Amino acid sequence: MSVYEIIAFYKESGEESRRHAEIFAGFFGFDVRYEKYPEKEAQIFDFIKEDTVACLFNRDFVNVRKCFRYAYLVQRPVLIFSNSCAPEAYRYLKLPVGYALENKEKAVWANFFRRRNALLDIELLIPREKDALIVEMVDNNVYFTEKILTESGAVYKKREVGQSYEKLLKSTLREQESSLILMSLPLRVFPVFIPYPLRIYRRYAHTPVLFIPRDDRLYIPCH
């Protein structure tokens, strides 16, 4: 199995992220590298290597808006957590399946993490939409996700939820259950406007969330 690394960033001391970083890395067999946030935000990309598969940010030490600015710069999946998040969350992965094309990237990454540890429990959350076109787009993403997981021999659960994707995302983030949630990053964050998915994350998230960047240049190690 290939050796990959995660980078746990800190403000003053590596202890800010050590507990979650070591549990997350240990479960999936990653190496951990600790790095201090650079003085200039753009310099954070200088820490990224080819074998870097994720960056970790503790939102108790860096505000959420800055976490997202870093997330767009590193062009890697970004795990954002707080000290109140339960470490056992990394054994359970929830994947809300939406209608956007970028949901396919979430499926590929979910499969990558499951291949790193077959004990990872994956649950697909399927929304109920009203618009026929949106329904078709969701069905397409569900089919793609299940195909990816099935072909790799993954065992997963599927749960249909009687809500639209946006309401499903909100209710999932509000749950107190200990699980890792996969979300797609919107295309960009505007200076005076935060897209809806990030607003509900900031307000409701009680569990670690792994944000998958939407970038054609993204390096996906499972390809």
PDB file of C-alpha atoms in Angstrom:
ATOM      1  CA  MET A   1       0.000   0.000   0.000  1.00  0.00           C
ATOM      2  CA  SER A   2       1.364   3.420  -0.959  1.00  0.00           C
ATOM      3  CA  VAL A   3       2.550   5.752   1.779  1.00  0.00           C
ATOM      4  CA  TYR A   4       0.721   9.066   1.940  1.00  0.00           C
ATOM      5  CA  GLU A   5       0.836  11.907   4.420  1.00  0.00           C
ATOM      6  CA  ILE A   6      -1.537  14.362   6.026  1.00  0.00           C
ATOM      7  CA  ILE A   7      -0.488  17.807   7.245  1.00  0.00           C
ATOM      8  CA  ALA A   8      -1.849  18.999  10.581  1.00  0.00           C
ATOM      9  CA  PHE A   9      -1.505  22.771  10.773  1.00  0.00           C
ATOM     10  CA  TYR A  10      -1.243  24.612  14.066  1.00  0.00           C
ATOM     11  CA  LYS A  11      -1.105  28.176  15.346  1.00  0.00           C
ATOM     12  CA  GLU A  12       1.221  27.873  18.345  1.00  0.00           C
ATOM     13  CA  SER A  13       1.842  24.181  19.011  1.00  0.00           C
ATOM     14  CA  GLY A  14       1.333  20.856  17.286  1.00  0.00           C
ATOM     15  CA  GLU A  15      -0.670  19.757  20.328  1.00  0.00           C
ATOM     16  CA  GLU A  16      -3.580  21.801  18.930  1.00  0.00           C
ATOM     17  CA  SER A  17      -4.187  19.098  16.312  1.00  0.00           C
ATOM     18  CA  ARG A  18      -2.250  16.079  17.553  1.00  0.00           C
ATOM     19  CA  ARG A  19      -5.110  14.041  19.028  1.00  0.00           C
ATOM     20  CA  HIS A  20      -7.315  14.129  15.937  1.00  0.00           C
ATOM     21  CA  ALA A  21      -4.407  13.985  13.503  1.00  0.00           C
ATOM     22  CA  GLU A  22      -2.966  10.820  15.014  1.00  0.00           C
ATOM     23  CA  ILE A  23      -6.321   9.044  15.201  1.00  0.00           C
ATOM     24  CA  PHE A  24      -7.261  10.012  11.646  1.00  0.00           C
ATOM     25  CA  ALA A  25      -3.827   9.087  10.298  1.00  0.00           C
ATOM     26  CA  GLY A  26      -3.656   5.860  12.289  1.00  0.00           C
ATOM     27  CA  PHE A  27      -7.030   4.655  11.055  1.00  0.00           C
ATOM     28  CA  PHE A  28      -6.099   5.135   7.405  1.00  0.00           C
ATOM     29  CA  GLY A  29      -2.381   4.399   7.591  1.00  0.00           C
ATOM     30  CA  PHE A  30      -1.081   7.892   6.810  1.00  0.00           C
ATOM     31  CA  ASP A  31       2.049   9.617   8.008  1.00  0.00           C
ATOM     32  CA  VAL A  32       1.525  12.897   9.886  1.00  0.00           C
ATOM     33  CA  ARG A  33       3.462  16.093   9.360  1.00  0.00           C
ATOM     34  CA  TYR A  34       2.922  19.107  11.640  1.00  0.00           C
ATOM     35  CA  GLU A  35       3.360  22.583  10.210  1.00  0.00           C
ATOM     36  CA  LYS A  36       2.781  26.061  11.592  1.00  0.00           C
ATOM     37  CA  TYR A  37       0.472  28.333   9.638  1.00  0.00           C
ATOM     38  CA  PRO A  38       2.626  30.589   7.430  1.00  0.00           C
ATOM     39  CA  GLU A  39       2.725  34.344   7.917  1.00  0.00           C
ATOM     40  CA  LYS A  40       1.226  34.894   4.473  1.00  0.00           C
ATOM     41  CA  GLU A  41      -1.810  32.798   3.541  1.00  0.00           C
ATOM     42  CA  ALA A  42      -0.649  32.034  -0.001  1.00  0.00           C
ATOM     43  CA  GLN A  43       2.494  30.403   1.381  1.00  0.00           C
ATOM     44  CA  ILE A  44       0.465  27.494   2.727  1.00  0.00           C
ATOM     45  CA  PHE A  45       0.582  25.842  -0.698  1.00  0.00           C
ATOM     46  CA  ASP A  46       4.369  25.593  -0.365  1.00  0.00           C
ATOM     47  CA  PHE A  47       3.852  22.836   2.224  1.00  0.00           C
ATOM     48  CA  ILE A  48       1.916  20.594  -0.174  1.00  0.00           C
ATOM     49  CA  LYS A  49       3.719  17.613  -1.691  1.00  0.00           C
ATOM     50  CA  GLU A  50       2.586  15.043  -4.234  1.00  0.00           C
ATOM     51  CA  ASP A  51       1.915  12.479  -1.514  1.00  0.00           C
ATOM     52  CA  THR A  52      -0.083  14.913   0.637  1.00  0.00           C
ATOM     53  CA  VAL A  53      -3.675  13.652   0.656  1.00  0.00           C
ATOM     54  CA  ALA A  54      -5.300  15.953   3.212  1.00  0.00           C
ATOM     55  CA  CYS A  55      -4.750  18.992   5.423  1.00  0.00           C
ATOM     56  CA  LEU A  56      -6.175  19.331   8.919  1.00  0.00           C
ATOM     57  CA  PHE A  57      -7.381  22.558  10.521  1.00  0.00           C
ATOM     58  CA  ASN A  58      -8.654  22.958  14.066  1.00  0.00           C
ATOM     59  CA  ARG A  59     -11.411  25.568  13.966  1.00  0.00           C
ATOM     60  CA  ASP A  60     -10.909  26.315  17.683  1.00  0.00           C
ATOM     61  CA  PHE A  61      -7.639  28.050  16.818  1.00  0.00           C
ATOM     62  CA  VAL A  62      -8.352  29.531  13.368  1.00  0.00           C
ATOM     63  CA  ASN A  63     -11.685  31.102  12.469  1.00  0.00           C
ATOM     64  CA  VAL A  64     -13.849  29.309   9.919  1.00  0.00           C
ATOM     65  CA  ARG A  65     -13.546  31.958   7.215  1.00  0.00           C
ATOM     66  CA  LYS A  66      -9.761  31.705   7.325  1.00  0.00           C
ATOM     67  CA  CYS A  67      -9.972  27.896   7.292  1.00  0.00           C
ATOM     68  CA  PHE A  68     -11.852  28.108   4.020  1.00  0.00           C
ATOM     69  CA  ARG A  69      -9.359  30.545   2.532  1.00  0.00           C
ATOM     70  CA  TYR A  70      -6.633  28.026   3.322  1.00  0.00           C
ATOM     71  CA  ALA A  71      -8.797  25.205   1.930  1.00  0.00           C
ATOM     72  CA  TYR A  72      -8.967  26.847  -1.492  1.00  0.00           C
ATOM     73  CA  LEU A  73      -5.233  27.461  -1.514  1.00  0.00           C
ATOM     74  CA  VAL A  74      -4.003  23.954  -0.677  1.00  0.00           C
ATOM     75  CA  GLN A  75      -6.088  22.247  -3.408  1.00  0.00           C
ATOM     76  CA  ARG A  76      -6.379  19.080  -1.336  1.00  0.00           C
ATOM     77  CA  PRO A  77      -9.177  17.654   0.803  1.00  0.00           C
ATOM     78  CA  VAL A  78      -9.346  19.616   4.035  1.00  0.00           C
ATOM     79  CA  LEU A  79     -10.499  18.159   7.331  1.00  0.00           C
ATOM     80  CA  ILE A  80     -11.931  20.812   9.644  1.00  0.00           C
ATOM     81  CA  PHE A  81     -12.689  19.776  13.212  1.00  0.00           C
ATOM     82  CA  SER A  82     -12.918  21.182  16.727  1.00  0.00           C
ATOM     83  CA  ASN A  83     -11.814  19.835  20.079  1.00  0.00           C
ATOM     84  CA  SER A  84     -15.423  18.968  20.874  1.00  0.00           C
ATOM     85  CA  CYS A  85     -15.603  16.526  17.945  1.00  0.00           C
ATOM     86  CA  ALA A  86     -15.433  12.875  18.985  1.00  0.00           C
ATOM     87  CA  PRO A  87     -12.297  11.112  17.642  1.00  0.00           C
ATOM     88  CA  GLU A  88     -14.269   7.912  16.908  1.00  0.00           C
ATOM     89  CA  ALA A  89     -16.037   9.875  14.158  1.00  0.00           C
ATOM     90  CA  TYR A  90     -13.373   8.833  11.648  1.00  0.00           C
ATOM     91  CA  ARG A  91     -14.646   5.249  11.623  1.00  0.00           C
ATOM     92  CA  TYR A  92     -17.984   6.322  10.132  1.00  0.00           C
ATOM     93  CA  LEU A  93     -18.296   8.223   6.878  1.00  0.00           C
ATOM     94  CA  LYS A  94     -21.514   9.873   5.722  1.00  0.00           C
ATOM     95  CA  LEU A  95     -21.758  10.884   2.096  1.00  0.00           C
ATOM     96  CA  PRO A  96     -24.746  13.099   1.238  1.00  0.00           C
ATOM     97  CA  VAL A  97     -25.306  12.504  -2.486  1.00  0.00           C
ATOM     98  CA  GLY A  98     -26.332  15.721  -4.234  1.00  0.00           C
ATOM     99  CA  TYR A  99     -27.119  16.672  -7.810  1.00  0.00           C
ATOM    100  CA  ALA A 100     -23.940  18.536  -8.772  1.00  0.00           C
ATOM    101  CA  LEU A 101     -21.321  16.877 -10.958  1.00  0.00           C
ATOM    102  CA  GLU A 102     -18.739  17.411  -8.222  1.00  0.00           C
ATOM    103  CA  ASN A 103     -20.431  14.732  -6.125  1.00  0.00           C
ATOM    104  CA  LYS A 104     -18.539  12.203  -8.217  1.00  0.00           C
ATOM    105  CA  GLU A 105     -15.296  13.520  -6.727  1.00  0.00           C
ATOM    106  CA  LYS A 106     -16.684  12.837  -3.251  1.00  0.00           C
ATOM    107  CA  ALA A 107     -17.464   9.270  -4.301  1.00  0.00           C
ATOM    108  CA  VAL A 108     -13.917   8.693  -5.549  1.00  0.00           C
ATOM    109  CA  TRP A 109     -12.399  10.040  -2.349  1.00  0.00           C
ATOM    110  CA  ALA A 110     -14.798   8.015  -0.185  1.00  0.00           C
ATOM    111  CA  ASN A 111     -13.665   4.918  -2.049  1.00  0.00           C
ATOM    112  CA  PHE A 112     -10.012   5.890  -1.538  1.00  0.00           C
ATOM    113  CA  PHE A 113     -10.436   6.136   2.224  1.00  0.00           C
ATOM    114  CA  ARG A 114     -12.375   2.888   2.364  1.00  0.00           C
ATOM    115  CA  ARG A 115      -9.588   1.117   0.453  1.00  0.00           C
ATOM    116  CA  ARG A 116      -7.150   2.391   3.072  1.00  0.00           C
ATOM    117  CA  ASN A 117      -9.237   0.724   5.789  1.00  0.00           C
ATOM    118  CA  ALA A 118     -11.944  -1.822   5.030  1.00  0.00           C
ATOM    119  CA  LEU A 119     -13.427  -1.246   8.504  1.00  0.00           C
ATOM    120  CA  LEU A 120     -14.642   2.216   7.463  1.00  0.00           C
ATOM    121  CA  ASP A 121     -18.446   2.302   7.617  1.00  0.00           C
ATOM    122  CA  ILE A 122     -19.901   4.248   4.683  1.00  0.00           C
ATOM    123  CA  GLU A 123     -23.473   5.491   4.515  1.00  0.00           C
ATOM    124  CA  LEU A 124     -24.915   7.130   1.419  1.00  0.00           C
ATOM    125  CA  LEU A 125     -27.611   9.690   2.194  1.00  0.00           C
ATOM    126  CA  ILE A 126     -30.040  10.097  -0.709  1.00  0.00           C
ATOM    127  CA  PRO A 127     -32.224  13.220  -0.883  1.00  0.00           C
ATOM    128  CA  ARG A 128     -35.744  13.399  -2.255  1.00  0.00           C
ATOM    129  CA  GLU A 129     -36.088  16.104  -4.875  1.00  0.00           C
ATOM    130  CA  LYS A 130     -39.216  17.348  -6.672  1.00  0.00           C
ATOM    131  CA  ASP A 131     -37.834  18.654  -9.950  1.00  0.00           C
ATOM    132  CA  ALA A 132     -37.546  15.841 -12.507  1.00  0.00           C
ATOM    133  CA  LEU A 133     -34.213  17.091 -13.849  1.00  0.00           C
ATOM    134  CA  ILE A 134     -32.710  17.324 -10.358  1.00  0.00           C
ATOM    135  CA  VAL A 135     -33.994  13.835  -9.566  1.00  0.00           C
ATOM    136  CA  GLU A 136     -32.259  12.505 -12.661  1.00  0.00           C
ATOM    137  CA  MET A 137     -28.992  14.213 -11.678  1.00  0.00           C
ATOM    138  CA  VAL A 138     -29.153  12.741  -8.173  1.00  0.00           C
ATOM    139  CA  ASP A 139     -29.909   9.279  -9.556  1.00  0.00           C
ATOM    140  CA  ASN A 140     -26.912   9.569 -11.861  1.00  0.00           C
ATOM    141  CA  ASN A 141     -24.618  10.433  -8.960  1.00  0.00           C
ATOM    142  CA  VAL A 142     -26.051   7.626  -6.826  1.00  0.00           C
ATOM    143  CA  TYR A 143     -25.447   5.149  -9.646  1.00  0.00           C
ATOM    144  CA  PHE A 144     -21.867   6.368 -10.099  1.00  0.00           C
ATOM    145  CA  THR A 145     -21.158   6.225  -6.358  1.00  0.00           C
ATOM    146  CA  GLU A 146     -22.555   2.744  -5.931  1.00  0.00           C
ATOM    147  CA  LYS A 147     -20.677   1.507  -8.993  1.00  0.00           C
ATOM    148  CA  ILE A 148     -17.376   2.828  -7.646  1.00  0.00           C
ATOM    149  CA  LEU A 149     -17.908   1.270  -4.224  1.00  0.00           C
ATOM    150  CA  THR A 150     -19.275  -2.025  -5.502  1.00  0.00           C
ATOM    151  CA  GLU A 151     -16.448  -2.569  -7.961  1.00  0.00           C
ATOM    152  CA  SER A 152     -13.906  -2.068  -5.169  1.00  0.00           C
ATOM    153  CA  GLY A 153     -15.735  -4.556  -2.941  1.00  0.00           C
ATOM    154  CA  ALA A 154     -16.842  -1.958  -0.405  1.00  0.00           C
ATOM    155  CA  VAL A 155     -19.692  -2.682   1.970  1.00  0.00           C
ATOM    156  CA  TYR A 156     -21.906   0.346   2.460  1.00  0.00           C
ATOM    157  CA  LYS A 157     -25.357   1.395   3.584  1.00  0.00           C
ATOM    158  CA  LYS A 158     -27.837   3.535   1.690  1.00  0.00           C
ATOM    159  CA  ARG A 159     -30.529   5.621   3.337  1.00  0.00           C
ATOM    160  CA  GLU A 160     -33.165   7.638   1.521  1.00  0.00           C
ATOM    161  CA  VAL A 161     -34.119  10.829   3.301  1.00  0.00           C
ATOM    162  CA  GLY A 162     -37.358  12.656   2.553  1.00  0.00           C
ATOM    163  CA  GLN A 163     -35.671  16.032   2.169  1.00  0.00           C
ATOM    164  CA  SER A 164     -34.024  18.096  -0.532  1.00  0.00           C
ATOM    165  CA  TYR A 165     -30.236  17.981  -0.694  1.00  0.00           C
ATOM    166  CA  GLU A 166     -29.860  21.348   1.040  1.00  0.00           C
ATOM    167  CA  LYS A 167     -32.156  20.339   3.919  1.00  0.00           C
ATOM    168  CA  LEU A 168     -30.457  16.942   4.103  1.00  0.00           C
ATOM    169  CA  LEU A 169     -27.063  18.609   4.437  1.00  0.00           C
ATOM    170  CA  LYS A 170     -28.344  20.881   7.176  1.00  0.00           C
ATOM    171  CA  SER A 171     -29.932  18.072   9.193  1.00  0.00           C
ATOM    172  CA  THR A 172     -26.842  15.871   8.804  1.00  0.00           C
ATOM    173  CA  LEU A 173     -24.544  18.608  10.093  1.00  0.00           C
ATOM    174  CA  ARG A 174     -26.839  19.191  13.064  1.00  0.00           C
ATOM    175  CA  GLU A 175     -26.808  15.546  14.147  1.00  0.00           C
ATOM    176  CA  GLN A 176     -24.902  14.729  17.279  1.00  0.00           C
ATOM    177  CA  GLU A 177     -23.809  11.348  15.901  1.00  0.00           C
ATOM    178  CA  SER A 178     -20.052  10.900  15.672  1.00  0.00           C
ATOM    179  CA  SER A 179     -19.245  10.584  11.975  1.00  0.00           C
ATOM    180  CA  LEU A 180     -17.075  12.098   9.272  1.00  0.00           C
ATOM    181  CA  ILE A 181     -19.099  13.986   6.664  1.00  0.00           C
ATOM    182  CA  LEU A 182     -17.933  14.572   3.096  1.00  0.00           C
ATOM    183  CA  MET A 183     -18.841  17.904   1.505  1.00  0.00           C
ATOM    184  CA  SER A 184     -17.805  19.613  -1.728  1.00  0.00           C
ATOM    185  CA  LEU A 185     -16.257  23.058  -1.588  1.00  0.00           C
ATOM    186  CA  PRO A 186     -18.164  25.629  -3.649  1.00  0.00           C
ATOM    187  CA  LEU A 187     -16.264  27.114  -6.561  1.00  0.00           C
ATOM    188  CA  ARG A 188     -15.166  30.101  -4.540  1.00  0.00           C
ATOM    189  CA  VAL A 189     -15.865  32.187  -1.451  1.00  0.00           C
ATOM    190  CA  PHE A 190     -16.659  35.803  -2.161  1.00  0.00           C
ATOM    191  CA  PRO A 191     -15.318  38.576   0.112  1.00  0.00           C
ATOM    192  CA  VAL A 192     -18.777  39.585   1.370  1.00  0.00           C
ATOM    193  CA  PHE A 193     -20.724  36.390   0.663  1.00  0.00           C
ATOM    194  CA  ILE A 194     -20.366  32.848   1.968  1.00  0.00           C
ATOM    195  CA  PRO A 195     -22.135  30.168  -0.116  1.00  0.00           C
ATOM    196  CA  TYR A 196     -25.043  28.373   1.559  1.00  0.00           C
ATOM    197  CA  PRO A 197     -23.278  25.027   2.241  1.00  0.00           C
ATOM    198  CA  LEU A 198     -20.481  26.808   4.082  1.00  0.00           C
ATOM    199  CA  ARG A 199     -22.919  28.991   6.020  1.00  0.00           C
ATOM    200  CA  ILE A 200     -24.811  25.979   7.340  1.00  0.00           C
ATOM    201  CA  TYR A 201     -21.531  24.253   8.137  1.00  0.00           C
ATOM    202  CA  ARG A 202     -20.359  27.242  10.166  1.00  0.00           C
ATOM    203  CA  ARG A 203     -23.631  27.396  12.062  1.00  0.00           C
ATOM    204  CA  TYR A 204     -24.553  23.753  12.594  1.00  0.00           C
ATOM    205  CA  ALA A 205     -21.556  21.399  12.286  1.00  0.00           C
ATOM    206  CA  HIS A 206     -20.971  19.223  15.359  1.00  0.00           C
ATOM    207  CA  THR A 207     -18.720  16.650  13.730  1.00  0.00           C
ATOM    208  CA  PRO A 208     -15.568  16.602  11.567  1.00  0.00           C
ATOM    209  CA  VAL A 209     -16.156  17.522   7.922  1.00  0.00           C
ATOM    210  CA  LEU A 210     -13.860  16.649   5.043  1.00  0.00           C
ATOM    211  CA  PHE A 211     -14.189  19.264   2.295  1.00  0.00           C
ATOM    212  CA  ILE A 212     -13.367  18.095  -1.224  1.00  0.00           C
ATOM    213  CA  PRO A 213     -12.071  20.895  -3.499  1.00  0.00           C
ATOM    214  CA  ARG A 214     -13.576  21.469  -6.913  1.00  0.00           C
ATOM    215  CA  ASP A 215     -10.509  21.833  -9.084  1.00  0.00           C
ATOM    216  CA  ASP A 216      -9.622  20.114 -12.379  1.00  0.00           C
ATOM    217  CA  ARG A 217      -5.979  20.114 -11.291  1.00  0.00           C
ATOM    218  CA  LEU A 218      -6.744  18.145  -8.142  1.00  0.00           C
ATOM    219  CA  TYR A 219      -4.437  15.199  -7.574  1.00  0.00           C
ATOM    220  CA  ILE A 220      -6.491  12.150  -6.636  1.00  0.00           C
ATOM    221  CA  PRO A 221      -4.177   9.382  -5.394  1.00  0.00           C
ATOM    222  CA  CYS A 222      -6.696   6.588  -5.999  1.00  0.00           C
ATOM    223  CA  HIS A 223      -6.591   7.153  -9.788  1.00  0.00           C
TER     224      HIS A 223
END
